[in-house]
Amino acid sequence: MEQSAAMFVIFLVFCSAISLASGEVNNTYFITAPGVFRPGQPFKLRVALSDAVTGSVNVACGIMGTKQKIMIASQSGTFSKGPTKEITLQIPHGVASTSVQYQLSVNGTGGAKFSEMKYIRFEEKGFTIYIQTDKAIYKPGQNVLMRIFGVNPDLKVYTGNLTVDILDPSGNKMAHWVNLNSQSGVIKREFLLSTQPVEGNWKISVTAAEDQKAEQVIEVKPYVLPKFEVKVNLPAYALEGQKQLLGAVDVKYTYGKGANGRANIQLYFKHLWLGQETLIRQRHSCC
């Protein structure tokens, strides 16, 4: 529920009374802001002033951690009545979740005066990095094909620089690429395994925007694909007194074609204490 709630905006509605020469007039300020902020991502507030506001209003906003009392980002702008306008806080990279709570403060001066605060959440994941490989298991001497891209919360592709490392199971860096980027945002790379690599789980590690990281694990081991597959299809149970048990043996090559051969079929009953008792042993041709 917390993740889905982050997709909504919180509404900050500020109402105040300004004393004028002719008397008091109620003025309304409508400001919306996201309920979560992320490192390296812009944090946008939308400000709308009603027709009752006279003169321009200077709006200053900032995000501060309640524990260290350190201002993470701040910005100000001048607004007047009319269409809704934006004010953007640029959240820096490298922001760590060191505070229990974060406050968004908004203050207005000039044509209207107000001071309000709301608690918002911090999410360390600025955007999502995807690492795709052509398969999960590789044999020695094979080529590892990979495709890497990032997606921002607004679903736009990340087009900044990426750093990619290939690590063996011992943590040794076997490949290192820096400042990778493309106009499409998709990075393609290849890595050729040696004929005698360290067997086990290798890692593809990607770093972007200083503090955004992702990893993908691949396995390196010698293996041989089976030439064919045997499946035995039988009913789940047999009735007492039943004279026939009908089933089928299906043998196919890995590419789907049926295989020819002979199958030894054995039906046995397994006693709990006496062990295995063979009931039927037959030999059939398969095609």
Steps between C-alpha positions, in 0.01 A plus 500: 500500500791734573639459147165566336439799726822654373340532159252751632561860592443664832298816497605799701220754523596823668231744614571826677345839565669818383404828660425764236401863530144416400475204736587127506493288188550122501778389262568141390826349378498153347832312488558136403819298546605132476490300821845351436837631376795311347873574457591670173136552403316834468236568764225719353239704683205659323378835628164660423378834641136600504367823348462640850878530536632848427858546392771242446591238760854377563488128579801332662509125557751249629548140614675439832584191702351525847793316662803699379307819416690520171330657198513249214361726228332840483358733236288813474290669237262789444137423416190697413136409448418319179606162358666245725880519496779272619792537734768227483738373766795309356579220744878434496659160445652325798214573739492219757212404723657630821191667639188337636271766355518774239308825492384700203462864600325764289502870589334791324573872527386812316142500375422217741671365806494138613728237649415131476676165543426142394687173560614315187683171439847439360558213258864409434424349160508795262425287195503134398793338317427190292771248404410239239719211379438258214492207747550416866766225472818519291764244410874579497601683183151635429414864435284681757262740326345769718263792463469771766263795536343715769143625540406812698185518716327693219570198271754691293824320415811608691758638254786580738829316545527143625793309649498122444718243678526123454602318820598133536385289800806616699411867446782565252415765241526330160362788290444871560322753279446864600291790364282280282200674345286511188227721360246218536611432858567131425858379547614177332821321597668161451740310723688191381561239768836322496521127432583439868305758702426481870179303528211633706287813523635805316358850545423779258509819711367831366537844659323814375469858624753437779264319735263282295611136477375168367639148469424196286634152581598252228631148551810364327540122490562223249175335402357294214147539377307167496459356151145388569238508774290210631156557651279227647130585503292286738171547685534627855348181649376147416184331630507172689432212261595704194660268239664763283698812572516716191778753457744642248873559472584817309858537371601814311820670395566846643381658174161323525532204262412151630784255570514126417612237750400235753365564849524265794187549711477372855202530732566424863338531840707648780428347841564707806702221670554227237650725235428496127287230332499491119158445348562554126814519287455562126701622205345716228618674187469877490472709186 
